[in-house]
PDB file of C-alpha atoms and ligand atoms in Angstrom:
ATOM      1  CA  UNK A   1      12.096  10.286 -25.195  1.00  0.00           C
ATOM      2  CA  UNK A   2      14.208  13.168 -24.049  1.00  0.00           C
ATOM      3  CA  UNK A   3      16.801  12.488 -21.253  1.00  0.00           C
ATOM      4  CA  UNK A   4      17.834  15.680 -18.694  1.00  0.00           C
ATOM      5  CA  UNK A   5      20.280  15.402 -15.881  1.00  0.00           C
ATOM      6  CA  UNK A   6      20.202  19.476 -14.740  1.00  0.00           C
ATOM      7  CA  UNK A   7      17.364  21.862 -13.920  1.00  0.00           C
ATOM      8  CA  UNK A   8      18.316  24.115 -16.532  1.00  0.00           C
ATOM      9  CA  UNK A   9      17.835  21.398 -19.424  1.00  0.00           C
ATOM     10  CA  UNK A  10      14.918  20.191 -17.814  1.00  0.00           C
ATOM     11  CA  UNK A  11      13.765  23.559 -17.753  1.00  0.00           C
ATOM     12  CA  UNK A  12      14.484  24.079 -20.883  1.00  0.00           C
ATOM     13  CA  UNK A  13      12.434  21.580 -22.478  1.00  0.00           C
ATOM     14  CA  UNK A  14       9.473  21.879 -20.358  1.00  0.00           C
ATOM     15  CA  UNK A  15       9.312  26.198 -20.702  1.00  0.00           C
ATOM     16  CA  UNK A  16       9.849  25.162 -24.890  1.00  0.00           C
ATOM     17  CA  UNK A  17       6.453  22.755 -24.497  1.00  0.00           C
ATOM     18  CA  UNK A  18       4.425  25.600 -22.464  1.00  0.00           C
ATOM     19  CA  UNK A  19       5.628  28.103 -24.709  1.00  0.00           C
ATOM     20  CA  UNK A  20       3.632  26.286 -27.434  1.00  0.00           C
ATOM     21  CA  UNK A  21       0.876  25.690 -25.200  1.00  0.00           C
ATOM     22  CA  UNK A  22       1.126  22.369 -24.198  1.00  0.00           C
ATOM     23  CA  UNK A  23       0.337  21.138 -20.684  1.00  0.00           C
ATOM     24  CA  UNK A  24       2.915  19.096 -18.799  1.00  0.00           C
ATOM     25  CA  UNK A  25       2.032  16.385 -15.932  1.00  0.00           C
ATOM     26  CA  UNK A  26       5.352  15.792 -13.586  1.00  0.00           C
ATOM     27  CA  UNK A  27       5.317  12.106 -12.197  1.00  0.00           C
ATOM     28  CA  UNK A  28       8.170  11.715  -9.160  1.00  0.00           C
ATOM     29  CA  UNK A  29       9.655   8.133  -8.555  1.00  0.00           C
ATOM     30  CA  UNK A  30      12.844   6.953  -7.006  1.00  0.00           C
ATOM     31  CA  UNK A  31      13.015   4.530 -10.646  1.00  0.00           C
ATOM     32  CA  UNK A  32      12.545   0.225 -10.115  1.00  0.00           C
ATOM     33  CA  UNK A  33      10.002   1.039 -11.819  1.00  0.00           C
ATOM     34  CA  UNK A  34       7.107  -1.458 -12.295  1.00  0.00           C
ATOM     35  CA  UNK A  35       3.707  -1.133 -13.619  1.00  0.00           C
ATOM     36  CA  UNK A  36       2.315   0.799 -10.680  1.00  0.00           C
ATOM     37  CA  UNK A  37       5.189   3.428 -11.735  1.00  0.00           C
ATOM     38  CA  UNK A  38       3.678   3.491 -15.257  1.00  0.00           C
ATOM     39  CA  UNK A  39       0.508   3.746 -14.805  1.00  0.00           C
ATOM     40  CA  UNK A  40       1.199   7.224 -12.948  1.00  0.00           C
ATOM     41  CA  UNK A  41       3.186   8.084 -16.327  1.00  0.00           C
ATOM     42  CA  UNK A  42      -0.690   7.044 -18.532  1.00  0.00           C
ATOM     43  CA  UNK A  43      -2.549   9.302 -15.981  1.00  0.00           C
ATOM     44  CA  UNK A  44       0.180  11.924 -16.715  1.00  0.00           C
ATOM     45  CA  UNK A  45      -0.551  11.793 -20.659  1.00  0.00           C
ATOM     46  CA  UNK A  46      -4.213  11.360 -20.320  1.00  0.00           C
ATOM     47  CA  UNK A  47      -4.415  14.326 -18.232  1.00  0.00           C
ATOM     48  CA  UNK A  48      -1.488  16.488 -19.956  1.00  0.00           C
ATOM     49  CA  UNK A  49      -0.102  17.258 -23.415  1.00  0.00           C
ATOM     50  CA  UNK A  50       3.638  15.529 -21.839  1.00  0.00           C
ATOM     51  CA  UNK A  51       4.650  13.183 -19.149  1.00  0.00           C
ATOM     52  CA  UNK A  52       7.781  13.896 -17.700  1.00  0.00           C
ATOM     53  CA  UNK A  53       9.175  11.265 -15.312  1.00  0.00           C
ATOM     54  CA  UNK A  54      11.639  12.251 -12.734  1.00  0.00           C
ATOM     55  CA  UNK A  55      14.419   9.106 -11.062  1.00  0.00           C
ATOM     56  CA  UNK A  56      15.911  10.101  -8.271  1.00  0.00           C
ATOM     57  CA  UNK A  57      17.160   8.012  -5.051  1.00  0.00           C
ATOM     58  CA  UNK A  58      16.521  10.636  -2.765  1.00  0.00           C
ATOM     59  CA  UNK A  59      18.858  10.219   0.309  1.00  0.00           C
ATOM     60  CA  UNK A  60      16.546  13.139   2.539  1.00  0.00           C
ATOM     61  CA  UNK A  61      13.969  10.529   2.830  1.00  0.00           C
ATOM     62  CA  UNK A  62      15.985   7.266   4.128  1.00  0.00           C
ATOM     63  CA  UNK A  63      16.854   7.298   7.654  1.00  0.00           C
ATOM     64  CA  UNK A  64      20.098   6.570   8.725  1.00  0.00           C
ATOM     65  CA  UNK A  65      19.553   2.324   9.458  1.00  0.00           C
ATOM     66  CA  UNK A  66      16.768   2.468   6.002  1.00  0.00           C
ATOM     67  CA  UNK A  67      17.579   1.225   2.671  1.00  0.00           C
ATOM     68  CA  UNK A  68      18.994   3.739   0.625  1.00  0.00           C
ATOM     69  CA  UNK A  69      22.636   2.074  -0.413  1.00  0.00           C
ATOM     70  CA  UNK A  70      20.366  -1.705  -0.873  1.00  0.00           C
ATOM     71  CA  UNK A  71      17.478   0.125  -3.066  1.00  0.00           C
ATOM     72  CA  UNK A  72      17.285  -1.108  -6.213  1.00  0.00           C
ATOM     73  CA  UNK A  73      19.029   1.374  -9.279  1.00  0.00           C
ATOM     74  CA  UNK A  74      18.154  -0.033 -13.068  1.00  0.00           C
ATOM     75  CA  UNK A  75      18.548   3.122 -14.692  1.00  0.00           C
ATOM     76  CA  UNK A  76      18.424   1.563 -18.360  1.00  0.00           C
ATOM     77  CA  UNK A  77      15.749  -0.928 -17.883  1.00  0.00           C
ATOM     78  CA  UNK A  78      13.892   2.338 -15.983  1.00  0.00           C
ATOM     79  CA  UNK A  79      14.406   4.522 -19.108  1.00  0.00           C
ATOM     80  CA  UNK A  80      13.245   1.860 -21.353  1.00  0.00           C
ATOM     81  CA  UNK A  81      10.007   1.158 -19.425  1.00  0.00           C
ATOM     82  CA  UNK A  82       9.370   5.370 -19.664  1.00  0.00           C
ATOM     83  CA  UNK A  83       9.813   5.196 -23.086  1.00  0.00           C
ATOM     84  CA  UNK A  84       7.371   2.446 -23.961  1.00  0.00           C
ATOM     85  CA  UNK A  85       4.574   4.035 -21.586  1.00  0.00           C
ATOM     86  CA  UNK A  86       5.279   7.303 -23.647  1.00  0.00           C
ATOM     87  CA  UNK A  87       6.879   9.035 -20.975  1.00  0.00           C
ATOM     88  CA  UNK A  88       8.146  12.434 -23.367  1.00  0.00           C
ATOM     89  CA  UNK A  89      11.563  13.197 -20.818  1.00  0.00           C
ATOM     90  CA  UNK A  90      12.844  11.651 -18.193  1.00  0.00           C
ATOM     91  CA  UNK A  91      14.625  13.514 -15.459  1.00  0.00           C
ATOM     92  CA  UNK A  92      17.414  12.131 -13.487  1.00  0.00           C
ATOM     93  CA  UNK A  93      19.568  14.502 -11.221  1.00  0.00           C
ATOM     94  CA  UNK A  94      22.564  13.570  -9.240  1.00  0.00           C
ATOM     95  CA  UNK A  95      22.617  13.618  -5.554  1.00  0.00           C
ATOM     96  CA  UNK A  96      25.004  16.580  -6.017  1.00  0.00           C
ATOM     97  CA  UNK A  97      22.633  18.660  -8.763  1.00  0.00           C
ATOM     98  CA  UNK A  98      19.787  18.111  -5.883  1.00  0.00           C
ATOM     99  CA  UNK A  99      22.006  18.471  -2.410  1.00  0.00           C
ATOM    100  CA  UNK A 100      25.429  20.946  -3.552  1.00  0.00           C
ATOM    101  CA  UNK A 101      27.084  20.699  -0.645  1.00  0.00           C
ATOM    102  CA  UNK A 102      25.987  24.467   0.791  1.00  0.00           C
ATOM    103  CA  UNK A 103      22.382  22.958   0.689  1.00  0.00           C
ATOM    104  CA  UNK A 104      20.608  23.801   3.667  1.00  0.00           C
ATOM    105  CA  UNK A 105      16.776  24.046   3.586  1.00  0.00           C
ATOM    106  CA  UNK A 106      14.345  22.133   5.054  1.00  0.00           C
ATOM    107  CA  UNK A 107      10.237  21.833   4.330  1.00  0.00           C
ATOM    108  CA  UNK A 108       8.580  20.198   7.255  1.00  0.00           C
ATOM    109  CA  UNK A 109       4.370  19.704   6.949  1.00  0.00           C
ATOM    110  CA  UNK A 110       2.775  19.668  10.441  1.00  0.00           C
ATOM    111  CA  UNK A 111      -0.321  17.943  10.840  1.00  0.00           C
ATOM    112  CA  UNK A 112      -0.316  15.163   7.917  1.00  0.00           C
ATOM    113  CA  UNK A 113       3.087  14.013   8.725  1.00  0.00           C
ATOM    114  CA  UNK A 114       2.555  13.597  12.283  1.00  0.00           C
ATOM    115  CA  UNK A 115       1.329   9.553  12.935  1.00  0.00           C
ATOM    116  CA  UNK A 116       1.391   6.329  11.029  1.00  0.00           C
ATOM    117  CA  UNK A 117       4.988   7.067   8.379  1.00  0.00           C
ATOM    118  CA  UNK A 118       6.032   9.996  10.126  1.00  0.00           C
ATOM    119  CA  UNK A 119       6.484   8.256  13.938  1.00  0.00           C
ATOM    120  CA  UNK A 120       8.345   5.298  12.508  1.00  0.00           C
ATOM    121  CA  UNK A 121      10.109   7.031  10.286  1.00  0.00           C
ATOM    122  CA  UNK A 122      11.724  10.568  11.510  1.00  0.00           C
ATOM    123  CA  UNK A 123      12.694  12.895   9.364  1.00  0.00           C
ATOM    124  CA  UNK A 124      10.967  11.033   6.315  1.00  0.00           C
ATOM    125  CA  UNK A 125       8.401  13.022   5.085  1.00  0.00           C
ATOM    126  CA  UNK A 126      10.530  16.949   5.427  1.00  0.00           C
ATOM    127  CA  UNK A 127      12.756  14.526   3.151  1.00  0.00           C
ATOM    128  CA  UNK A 128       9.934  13.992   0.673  1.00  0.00           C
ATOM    129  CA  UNK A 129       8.499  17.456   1.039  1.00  0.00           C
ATOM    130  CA  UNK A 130      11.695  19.164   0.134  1.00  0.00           C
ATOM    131  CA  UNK A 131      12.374  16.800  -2.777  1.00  0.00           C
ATOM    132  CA  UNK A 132       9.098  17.385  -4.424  1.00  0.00           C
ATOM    133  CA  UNK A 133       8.630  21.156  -3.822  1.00  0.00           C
ATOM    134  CA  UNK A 134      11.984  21.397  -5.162  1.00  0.00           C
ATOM    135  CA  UNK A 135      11.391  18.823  -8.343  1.00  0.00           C
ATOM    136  CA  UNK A 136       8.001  21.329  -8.645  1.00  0.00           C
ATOM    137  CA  UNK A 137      10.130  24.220  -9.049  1.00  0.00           C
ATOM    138  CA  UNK A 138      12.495  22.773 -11.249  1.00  0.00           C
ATOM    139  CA  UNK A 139      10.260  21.675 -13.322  1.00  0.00           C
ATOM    140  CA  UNK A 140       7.116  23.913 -12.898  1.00  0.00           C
ATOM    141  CA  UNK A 141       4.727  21.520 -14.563  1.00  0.00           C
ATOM    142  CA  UNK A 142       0.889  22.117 -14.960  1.00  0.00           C
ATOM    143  CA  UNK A 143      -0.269  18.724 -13.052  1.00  0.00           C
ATOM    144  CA  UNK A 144       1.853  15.769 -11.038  1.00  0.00           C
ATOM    145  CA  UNK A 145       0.627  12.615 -10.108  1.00  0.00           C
ATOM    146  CA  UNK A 146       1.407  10.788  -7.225  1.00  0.00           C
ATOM    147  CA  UNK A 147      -0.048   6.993  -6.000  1.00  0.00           C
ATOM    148  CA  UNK A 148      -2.399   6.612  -3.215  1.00  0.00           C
ATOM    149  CA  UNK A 149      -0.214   3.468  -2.582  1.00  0.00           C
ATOM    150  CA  UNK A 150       1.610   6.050  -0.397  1.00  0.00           C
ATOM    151  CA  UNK A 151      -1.541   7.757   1.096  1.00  0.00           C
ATOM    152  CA  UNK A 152      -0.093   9.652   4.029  1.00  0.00           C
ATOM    153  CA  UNK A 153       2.497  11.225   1.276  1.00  0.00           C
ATOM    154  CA  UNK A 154      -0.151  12.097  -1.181  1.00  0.00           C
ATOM    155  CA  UNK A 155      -1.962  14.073   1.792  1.00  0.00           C
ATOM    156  CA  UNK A 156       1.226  15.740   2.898  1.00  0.00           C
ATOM    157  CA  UNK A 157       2.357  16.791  -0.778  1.00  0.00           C
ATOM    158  CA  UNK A 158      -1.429  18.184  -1.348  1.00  0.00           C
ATOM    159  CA  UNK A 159      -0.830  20.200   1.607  1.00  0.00           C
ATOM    160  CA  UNK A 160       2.369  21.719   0.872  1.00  0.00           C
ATOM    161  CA  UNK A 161       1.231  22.976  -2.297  1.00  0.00           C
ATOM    162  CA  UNK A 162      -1.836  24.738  -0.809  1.00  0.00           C
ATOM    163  CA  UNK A 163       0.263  26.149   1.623  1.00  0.00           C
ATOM    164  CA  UNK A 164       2.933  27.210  -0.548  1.00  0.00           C
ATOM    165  CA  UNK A 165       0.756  28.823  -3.111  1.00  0.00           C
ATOM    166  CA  UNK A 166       2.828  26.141  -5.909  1.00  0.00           C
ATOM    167  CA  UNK A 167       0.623  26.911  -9.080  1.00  0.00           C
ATOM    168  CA  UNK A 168       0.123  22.759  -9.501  1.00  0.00           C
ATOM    169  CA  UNK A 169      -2.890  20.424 -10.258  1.00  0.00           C
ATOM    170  CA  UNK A 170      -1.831  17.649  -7.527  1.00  0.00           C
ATOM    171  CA  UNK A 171      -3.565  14.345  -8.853  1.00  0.00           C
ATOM    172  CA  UNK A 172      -3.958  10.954  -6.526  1.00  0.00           C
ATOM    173  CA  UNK A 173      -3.628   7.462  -8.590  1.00  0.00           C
ATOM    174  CA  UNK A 174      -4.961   4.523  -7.525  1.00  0.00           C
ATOM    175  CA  UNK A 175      -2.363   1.324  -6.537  1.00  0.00           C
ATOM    176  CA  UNK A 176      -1.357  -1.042  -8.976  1.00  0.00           C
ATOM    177  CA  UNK A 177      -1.889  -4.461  -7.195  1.00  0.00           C
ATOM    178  CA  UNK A 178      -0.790  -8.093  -8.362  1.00  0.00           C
ATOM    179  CA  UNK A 179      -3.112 -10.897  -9.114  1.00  0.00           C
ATOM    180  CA  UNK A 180      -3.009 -11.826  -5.695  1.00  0.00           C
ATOM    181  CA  UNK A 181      -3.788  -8.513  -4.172  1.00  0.00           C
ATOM    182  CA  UNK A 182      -0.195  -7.612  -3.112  1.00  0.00           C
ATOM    183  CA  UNK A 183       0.422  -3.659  -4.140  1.00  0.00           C
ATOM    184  CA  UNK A 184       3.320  -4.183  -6.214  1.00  0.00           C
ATOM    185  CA  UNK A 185       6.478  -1.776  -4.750  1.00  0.00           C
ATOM    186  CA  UNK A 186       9.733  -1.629  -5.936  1.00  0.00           C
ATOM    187  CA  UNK A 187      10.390  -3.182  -2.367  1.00  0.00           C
ATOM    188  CA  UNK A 188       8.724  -6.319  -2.991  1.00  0.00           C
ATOM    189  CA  UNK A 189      12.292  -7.284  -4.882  1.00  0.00           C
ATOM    190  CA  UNK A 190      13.447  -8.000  -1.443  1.00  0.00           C
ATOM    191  CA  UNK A 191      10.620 -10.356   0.164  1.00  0.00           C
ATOM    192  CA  UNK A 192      11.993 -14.133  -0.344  1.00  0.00           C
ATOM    193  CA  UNK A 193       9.627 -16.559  -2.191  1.00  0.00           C
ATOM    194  CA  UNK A 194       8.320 -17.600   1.113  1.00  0.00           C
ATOM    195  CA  UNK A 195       7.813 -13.853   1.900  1.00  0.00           C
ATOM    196  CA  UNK A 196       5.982 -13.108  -1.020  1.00  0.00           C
ATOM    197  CA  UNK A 197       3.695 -16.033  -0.327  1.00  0.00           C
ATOM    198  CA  UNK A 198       2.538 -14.458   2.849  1.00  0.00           C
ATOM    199  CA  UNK A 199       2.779 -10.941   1.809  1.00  0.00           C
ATOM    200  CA  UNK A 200      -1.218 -10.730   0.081  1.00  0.00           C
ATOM    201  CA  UNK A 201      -2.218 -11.472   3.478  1.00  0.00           C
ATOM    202  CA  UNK A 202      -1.865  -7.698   4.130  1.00  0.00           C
ATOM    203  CA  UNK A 203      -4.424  -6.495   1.085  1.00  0.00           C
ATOM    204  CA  UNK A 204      -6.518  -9.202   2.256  1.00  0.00           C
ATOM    205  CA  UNK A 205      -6.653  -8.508   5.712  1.00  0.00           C
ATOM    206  CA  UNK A 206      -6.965  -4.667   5.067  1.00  0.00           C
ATOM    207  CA  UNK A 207     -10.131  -5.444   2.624  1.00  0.00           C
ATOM    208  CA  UNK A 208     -11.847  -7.362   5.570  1.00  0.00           C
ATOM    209  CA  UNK A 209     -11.322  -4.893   8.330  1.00  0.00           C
ATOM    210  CA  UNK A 210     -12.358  -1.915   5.648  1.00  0.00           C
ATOM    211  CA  UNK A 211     -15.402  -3.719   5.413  1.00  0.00           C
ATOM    212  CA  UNK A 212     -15.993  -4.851   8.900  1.00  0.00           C
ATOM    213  CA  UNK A 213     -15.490  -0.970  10.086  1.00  0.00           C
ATOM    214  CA  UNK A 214     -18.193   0.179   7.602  1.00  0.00           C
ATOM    215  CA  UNK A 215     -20.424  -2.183   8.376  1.00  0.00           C
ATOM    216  CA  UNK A 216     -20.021  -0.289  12.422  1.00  0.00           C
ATOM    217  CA  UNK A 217     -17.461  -2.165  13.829  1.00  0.00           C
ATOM    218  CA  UNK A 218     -14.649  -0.001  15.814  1.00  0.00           C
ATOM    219  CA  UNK A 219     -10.939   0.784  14.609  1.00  0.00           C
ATOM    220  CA  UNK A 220      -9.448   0.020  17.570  1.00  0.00           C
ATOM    221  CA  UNK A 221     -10.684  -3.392  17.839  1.00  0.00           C
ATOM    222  CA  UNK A 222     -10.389  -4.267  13.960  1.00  0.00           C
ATOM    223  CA  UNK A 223      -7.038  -2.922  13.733  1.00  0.00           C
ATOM    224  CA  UNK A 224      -5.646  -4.987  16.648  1.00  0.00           C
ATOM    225  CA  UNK A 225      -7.186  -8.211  15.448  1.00  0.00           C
ATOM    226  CA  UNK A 226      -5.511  -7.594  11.824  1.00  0.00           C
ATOM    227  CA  UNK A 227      -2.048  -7.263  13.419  1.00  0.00           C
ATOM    228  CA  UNK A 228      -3.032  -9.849  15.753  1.00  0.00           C
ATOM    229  CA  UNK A 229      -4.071 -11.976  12.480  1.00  0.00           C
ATOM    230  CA  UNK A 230      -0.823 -11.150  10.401  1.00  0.00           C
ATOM    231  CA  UNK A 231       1.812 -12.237  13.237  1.00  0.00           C
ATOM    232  CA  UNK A 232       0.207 -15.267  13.509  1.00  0.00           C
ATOM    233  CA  UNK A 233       0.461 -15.843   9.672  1.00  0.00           C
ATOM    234  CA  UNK A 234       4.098 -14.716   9.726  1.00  0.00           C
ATOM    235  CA  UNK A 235       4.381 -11.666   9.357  1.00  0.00           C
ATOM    236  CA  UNK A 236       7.543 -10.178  12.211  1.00  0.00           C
ATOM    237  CA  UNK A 237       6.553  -7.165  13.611  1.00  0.00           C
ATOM    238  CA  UNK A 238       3.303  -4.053  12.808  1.00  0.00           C
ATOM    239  CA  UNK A 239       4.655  -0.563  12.036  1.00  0.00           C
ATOM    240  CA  UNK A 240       0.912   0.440  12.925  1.00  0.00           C
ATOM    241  CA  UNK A 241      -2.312  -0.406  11.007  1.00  0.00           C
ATOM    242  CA  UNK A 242      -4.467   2.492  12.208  1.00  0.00           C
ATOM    243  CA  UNK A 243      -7.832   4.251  10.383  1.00  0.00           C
ATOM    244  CA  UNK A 244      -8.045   7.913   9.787  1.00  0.00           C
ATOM    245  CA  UNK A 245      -9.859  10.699   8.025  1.00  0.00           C
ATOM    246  CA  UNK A 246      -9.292  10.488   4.548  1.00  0.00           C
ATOM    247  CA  UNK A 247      -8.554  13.987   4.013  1.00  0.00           C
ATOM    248  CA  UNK A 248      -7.109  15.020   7.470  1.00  0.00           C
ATOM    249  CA  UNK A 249      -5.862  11.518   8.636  1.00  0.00           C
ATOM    250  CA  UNK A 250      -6.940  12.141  12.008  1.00  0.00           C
ATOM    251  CA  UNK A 251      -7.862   9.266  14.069  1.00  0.00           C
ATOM    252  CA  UNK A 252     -11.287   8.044  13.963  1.00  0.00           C
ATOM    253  CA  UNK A 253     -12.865   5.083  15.472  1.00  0.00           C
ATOM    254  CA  UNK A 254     -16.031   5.010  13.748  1.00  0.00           C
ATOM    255  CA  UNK A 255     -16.192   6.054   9.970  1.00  0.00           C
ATOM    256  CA  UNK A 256     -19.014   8.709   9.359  1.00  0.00           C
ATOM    257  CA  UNK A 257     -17.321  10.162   6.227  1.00  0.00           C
ATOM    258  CA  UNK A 258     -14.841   8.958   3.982  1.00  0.00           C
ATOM    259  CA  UNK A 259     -11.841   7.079   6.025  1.00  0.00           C
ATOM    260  CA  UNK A 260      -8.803   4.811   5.102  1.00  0.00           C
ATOM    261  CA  UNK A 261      -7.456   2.229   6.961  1.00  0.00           C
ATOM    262  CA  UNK A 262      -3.663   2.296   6.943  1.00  0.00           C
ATOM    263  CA  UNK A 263      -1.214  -0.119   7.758  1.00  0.00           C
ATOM    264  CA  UNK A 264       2.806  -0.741   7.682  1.00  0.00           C
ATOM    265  CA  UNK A 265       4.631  -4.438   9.055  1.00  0.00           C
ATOM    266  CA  UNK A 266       7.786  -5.903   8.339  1.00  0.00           C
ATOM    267  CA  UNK A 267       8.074  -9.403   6.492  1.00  0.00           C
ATOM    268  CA  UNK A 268      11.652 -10.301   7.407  1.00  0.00           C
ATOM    269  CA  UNK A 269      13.686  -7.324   6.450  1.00  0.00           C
ATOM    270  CA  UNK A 270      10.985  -5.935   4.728  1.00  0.00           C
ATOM    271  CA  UNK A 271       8.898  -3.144   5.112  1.00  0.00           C
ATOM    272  CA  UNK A 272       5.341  -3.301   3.392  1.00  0.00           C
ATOM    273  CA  UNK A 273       2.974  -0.387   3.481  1.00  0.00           C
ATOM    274  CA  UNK A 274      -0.419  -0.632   2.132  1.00  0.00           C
ATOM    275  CA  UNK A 275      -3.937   0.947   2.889  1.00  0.00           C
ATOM    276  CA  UNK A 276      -7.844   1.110   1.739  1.00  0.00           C
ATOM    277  CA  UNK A 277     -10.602   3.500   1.436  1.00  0.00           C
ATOM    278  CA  UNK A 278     -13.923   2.682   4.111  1.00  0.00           C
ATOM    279  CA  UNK A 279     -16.797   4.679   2.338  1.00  0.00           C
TER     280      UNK A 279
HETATM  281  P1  AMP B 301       8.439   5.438  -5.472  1.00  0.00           P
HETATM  282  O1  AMP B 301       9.316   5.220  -6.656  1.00  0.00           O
HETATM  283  O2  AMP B 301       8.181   4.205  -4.678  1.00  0.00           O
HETATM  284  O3  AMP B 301       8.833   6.647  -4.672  1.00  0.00           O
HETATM  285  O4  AMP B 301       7.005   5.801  -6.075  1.00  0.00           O
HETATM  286  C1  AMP B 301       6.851   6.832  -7.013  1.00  0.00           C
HETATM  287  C2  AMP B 301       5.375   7.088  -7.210  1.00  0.00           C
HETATM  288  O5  AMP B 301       4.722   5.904  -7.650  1.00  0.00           O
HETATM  289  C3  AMP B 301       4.678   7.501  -5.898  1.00  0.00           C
HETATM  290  O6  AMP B 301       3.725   8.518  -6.186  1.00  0.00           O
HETATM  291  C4  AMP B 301       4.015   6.222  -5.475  1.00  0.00           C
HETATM  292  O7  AMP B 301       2.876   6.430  -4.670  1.00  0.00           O
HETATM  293  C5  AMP B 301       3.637   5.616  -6.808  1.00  0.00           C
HETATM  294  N1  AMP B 301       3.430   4.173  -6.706  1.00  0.00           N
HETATM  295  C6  AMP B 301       4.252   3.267  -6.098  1.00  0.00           C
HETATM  296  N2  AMP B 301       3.706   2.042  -6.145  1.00  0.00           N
HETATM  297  C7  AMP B 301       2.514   2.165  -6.791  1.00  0.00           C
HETATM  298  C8  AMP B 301       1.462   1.258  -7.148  1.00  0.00           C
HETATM  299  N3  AMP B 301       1.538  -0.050  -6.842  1.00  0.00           N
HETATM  300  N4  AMP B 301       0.385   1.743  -7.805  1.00  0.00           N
HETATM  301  C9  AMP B 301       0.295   3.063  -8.111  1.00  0.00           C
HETATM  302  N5  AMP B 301       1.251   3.972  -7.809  1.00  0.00           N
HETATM  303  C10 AMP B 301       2.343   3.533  -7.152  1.00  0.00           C
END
């Protein structure tokens, strides 16, 4: 596996691949990588001639109280992991390669950033939509692949690319859970082992209300008795757990056509995110 720290040698090695007529799928992280991570990096090389991985901790997309400095880094565990999914170049900028100290564009998505992520968390998606149009241009890879585990992101990046005419295949992935039903996260490092025992609750109150609202039953009243269910259990406080439009994530209360019910609480100092298709 090939290792590139600038756009140029990224470049570089990508243009030499296309040049020979060989497709290239870009797969994003911020590295911790686990198998959820990896299985992005299969669905890259199943889909592509390469996989190309890009690490970055990108500080656009932390708010100023998040958990940027705390986030895990395991840079040579991360490149090992690439390297035995068959991950052909991994791409780690600095902060200073991605942000020189003149940067000073912004890429802000109305519409699919507005609700759920985007209220408790300002600023956070123009933070992932300049990272990834930027990592698209570096790059300029046929495909990338992004998890649904981070639906409302998925729907934002699909937009910006349609809007911005970027010449890219944008593919969704589906989450990567545990045994237990937990969708693994590089964040679940933080939950304590008492934590961790509660935090399946979430998939498994998320598959009950998915199937309670298909079988007619209304969002608003679902929704409130799954946050109203996960306090009790122990969970500390609900972001939101809302369901929307799969496509447009606008609200809905009943779902006609294909929905997703969305959710994001705090265990202890812990943010988990999670969210299931109704169809
Ligand atoms: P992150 O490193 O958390 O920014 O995630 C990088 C990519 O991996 C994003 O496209 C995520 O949606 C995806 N991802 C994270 N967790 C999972 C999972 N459990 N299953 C599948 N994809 C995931």
């Amino acid at each position: 596996m090939q290792v590139a720290r600038t756009p140029a040698d990224l470049r570089a090695v990508i243009a030499g691949w296309q040049r020979q007529g060989q497709s290239v799928g870009l797969v994003p992280t911020m590295g911790a990588l686990h198998e959820g991570h990896l299985s992005l990096v299969t669905l890259a090389k199943q889909k592509a001639d390469r996989a190309v991985a890009t690490i970055f901790v990108n500080p656009a997309q932390f708010g100023p109280n998040e958990d940027f400095q705390r986030y895990p880094r395991q840079e040579d565990a991360d490149l090992a992991l690439l390297e035995s999914a068959g991950c052909d170049l991994a791409y780690l900028p600095g902060v200073e390669v991605m942000y020189p100290k003149d940067f000073a564009t912004s890429i802000t998505v109305a519409g699919v950033s507005q609700g759920l992520c985007g209220d408790c968390r300002p600023g956070h998606f123009a933070g992932v939509a300049t990272v990834v149009t930027k990592l698209l241009l570096q790059a300029l890879p046929d495909l990338a692949v992004f998890g649904e585990k981070d639906y409302q992101q998925l729907q934002v990046i699909k937009r910006l690319v349609a809007d911005l005419d970027i010449p890219v295949r944008i593919l969704g992935a589906p989450t990567l859970r545990e045994a237990d039903g937990l969708a693994k996260s590089s964040r679940n490092a933080y939950l304590t082992p008492e934590e961790r025992r509660l935090a399946p609750l979430l998939f498994r109150q998320l598959s009950q209300a998915a199937q309670r609202i298909h079988d007619g039953a209304g969002a608003t009243e679902t929704c409130r008795d799954v946050i109203r269910a996960l306090l009790a259990a122990g969970f500390d406080k609900a972001d939101y757990v809302e369901v929307r439009d799969a496509a447009t994530l606008a609200a809905i209360e009943h779902a006609k056509g294909p929905a997703r019910i969305l959710a994001a609480l705090w265990l202890g100092r812990t943010r988990l995110i999670d969210n299931l298709p109704i169809d």
